[in-house]
Amino acid sequence: MASPKPFACTVLALFFAANLVSAQLSTNFYNKSCPNALSTIQTAVRSAVGKENRMGASLLRLHFHDCFVNGCDGSVLLDDTPTFTGEKTAAPNNNSLRGFDVIDNIKAQIEGICPQVVSCADILAVAARDSVVALGGPTWVVQLGRRDSTTASLDAANNDIPAPTLDLGDLNKSFSNKGLSATDMIALSGAHTIGQARCVNFRNRIYSETNIDSSLATSLKSNCPNTTGDNNISPLDASTPYVFDNFYYKNLLNKKGVLHSDQQLFNGGSADSQTTTYSSNMATFFTDFSAAMVKMSNIAPLTGSSGQIRKNCRKVN
């Protein structure tokens, strides 16, 4: 058989390139296959956040911890089995991630109207957006069409999710490894304007670091003893803990970052200028956060025939 002519090779290349593009995410993916998917997710998220404001931060964090481990593929939702170890017991997740029951509820509702059409990974992406909106934050258009992984990685969860002890350079590197810029990192860190942190993750900061407001340190010590209470929680933004706003950045300017990694965004380094801008201009923060969330949500999705649409988000089909 003769070798393809150069023109034929070019046509083939364009054909495969076009199909690669078509396999990527789109904003109208479920318009025909499950037109009520987005409204169903939104209603469920509003209900969950209405019952417990903290759930908004928990659902946002689930999406983040999913995307940073081998892409936005729903792997974080898989339960351990006798023959399989998932990501839930990884150091950044164990006794920390929550909201799985909310995702289960949403998935059950979606399966009731469109069986095996909407992926758990997409539910996470939409629920994260709807959680931010429910707490007063910005909205953005979520691109859809992710499929669910059939595997998970405990090692990647332990290694790829940025630790609360990281310095600025390592934070930038951690996000850069996922295709996210320093600007994206500073904007996405603003998610800490909602949510809680465990004592074990800020104990060293309040007892050993000097670039912390003394009144904040004293307040946090009351709920975080020097040697006990690892799982006691405190808000990351004590000013408005259940409102998605720019007080996280205002706090940093006053040395009121709860985590070591938080205060790195205003500590005499390259992040100071952007943090200062966000502290005084919430609209700019909202715009940058929305754009960064779209980028993060597009990290290495499974599309086309890769992966599967799980019937139950906790286990492979």
Short mmCIF file of N, CA and C in Angstrom, two decimals, residues 26-31 34-45 106 110 113-114 118 122-123 125-127 129-130 140-144:
data_model
loop_
_atom_site.label_atom_id
_atom_site.label_comp_id
_atom_site.label_asym_id
_atom_site.label_seq_id
_atom_site.Cartn_x
_atom_site.Cartn_y
_atom_site.Cartn_z
N SER A 26 -17.78 21.78 26.67
CA SER A 26 -18.63 22.79 26.05
C SER A 26 -19.62 23.33 27.07
N THR A 27 -20.19 24.48 26.78
CA THR A 27 -21.11 25.11 27.72
C THR A 27 -22.53 24.58 27.61
N ASN A 28 -22.83 23.86 26.53
CA ASN A 28 -24.21 23.39 26.30
C ASN A 28 -24.29 21.87 26.23
N PHE A 29 -23.38 21.20 26.90
CA PHE A 29 -23.21 19.76 26.75
C PHE A 29 -24.49 18.99 27.06
N TYR A 30 -25.25 19.43 28.08
CA TYR A 30 -26.44 18.67 28.51
C TYR A 30 -27.75 19.31 28.03
N ASN A 31 -27.66 20.28 27.15
CA ASN A 31 -28.87 21.00 26.73
C ASN A 31 -29.95 20.06 26.20
N CYS A 34 -29.90 16.23 28.97
CA CYS A 34 -30.44 16.38 30.33
C CYS A 34 -30.67 17.85 30.63
N PRO A 35 -31.71 18.43 30.02
CA PRO A 35 -31.91 19.88 30.10
C PRO A 35 -32.15 20.41 31.51
N ASN A 36 -32.58 19.56 32.43
CA ASN A 36 -32.84 20.04 33.79
C ASN A 36 -31.68 19.77 34.76
N ALA A 37 -30.55 19.34 34.22
CA ALA A 37 -29.43 18.99 35.08
C ALA A 37 -28.95 20.17 35.91
N LEU A 38 -28.70 21.31 35.27
CA LEU A 38 -28.13 22.46 35.98
C LEU A 38 -29.08 23.02 37.03
N SER A 39 -30.36 23.08 36.70
CA SER A 39 -31.33 23.61 37.66
C SER A 39 -31.49 22.67 38.85
N THR A 40 -31.38 21.38 38.59
CA THR A 40 -31.48 20.39 39.68
C THR A 40 -30.31 20.55 40.64
N ILE A 41 -29.11 20.71 40.09
CA ILE A 41 -27.92 20.90 40.93
C ILE A 41 -28.04 22.19 41.73
N GLN A 42 -28.45 23.25 41.06
CA GLN A 42 -28.56 24.55 41.73
C GLN A 42 -29.53 24.51 42.90
N THR A 43 -30.67 23.90 42.68
CA THR A 43 -31.68 23.82 43.75
C THR A 43 -31.15 23.03 44.94
N ALA A 44 -30.47 21.92 44.66
CA ALA A 44 -29.94 21.08 45.74
C ALA A 44 -28.83 21.80 46.51
N VAL A 45 -27.98 22.52 45.80
CA VAL A 45 -26.90 23.26 46.46
C VAL A 45 -27.47 24.38 47.33
N ILE A 106 -27.46 14.86 45.09
CA ILE A 106 -27.61 15.46 43.76
C ILE A 106 -27.56 14.38 42.68
N ILE A 110 -30.33 13.45 39.82
CA ILE A 110 -30.00 13.50 38.40
C ILE A 110 -30.24 12.14 37.74
N ILE A 113 -33.78 11.51 36.64
CA ILE A 113 -34.32 12.16 35.45
C ILE A 113 -33.52 11.85 34.18
N CYS A 114 -32.23 11.57 34.34
CA CYS A 114 -31.36 11.29 33.18
C CYS A 114 -30.33 10.23 33.56
N VAL A 118 -25.13 12.44 33.26
CA VAL A 118 -24.35 13.52 33.88
C VAL A 118 -23.28 12.93 34.80
N ASP A 122 -18.72 16.53 36.60
CA ASP A 122 -19.46 17.74 36.21
C ASP A 122 -20.32 18.26 37.36
N ILE A 123 -20.91 17.34 38.12
CA ILE A 123 -21.71 17.76 39.28
C ILE A 123 -20.83 18.54 40.25
N ALA A 125 -18.16 20.32 39.54
CA ALA A 125 -17.82 21.62 38.95
C ALA A 125 -18.98 22.61 39.06
N VAL A 126 -20.18 22.13 38.80
CA VAL A 126 -21.36 23.00 38.87
C VAL A 126 -21.69 23.34 40.32
N ALA A 127 -21.60 22.35 41.20
CA ALA A 127 -21.90 22.59 42.62
C ALA A 127 -20.94 23.60 43.23
N ARG A 129 -19.53 26.16 41.65
CA ARG A 129 -19.99 27.47 41.18
C ARG A 129 -21.25 27.91 41.93
N ASP A 130 -22.20 27.01 42.05
CA ASP A 130 -23.47 27.36 42.70
C ASP A 130 -23.28 27.66 44.19
N TRP A 140 -20.03 32.16 36.98
CA TRP A 140 -19.28 31.96 35.75
C TRP A 140 -19.95 30.83 34.99
N VAL A 141 -19.64 30.72 33.72
CA VAL A 141 -20.22 29.67 32.89
C VAL A 141 -19.34 28.43 33.01
N VAL A 142 -19.91 27.36 33.53
CA VAL A 142 -19.15 26.11 33.71
C VAL A 142 -19.17 25.32 32.41
N GLN A 143 -18.00 25.01 31.92
CA GLN A 143 -17.91 24.13 30.75
C GLN A 143 -18.13 22.69 31.20
N LEU A 144 -18.82 21.92 30.38
CA LEU A 144 -19.28 20.59 30.77
C LEU A 144 -18.86 19.51 29.77
#
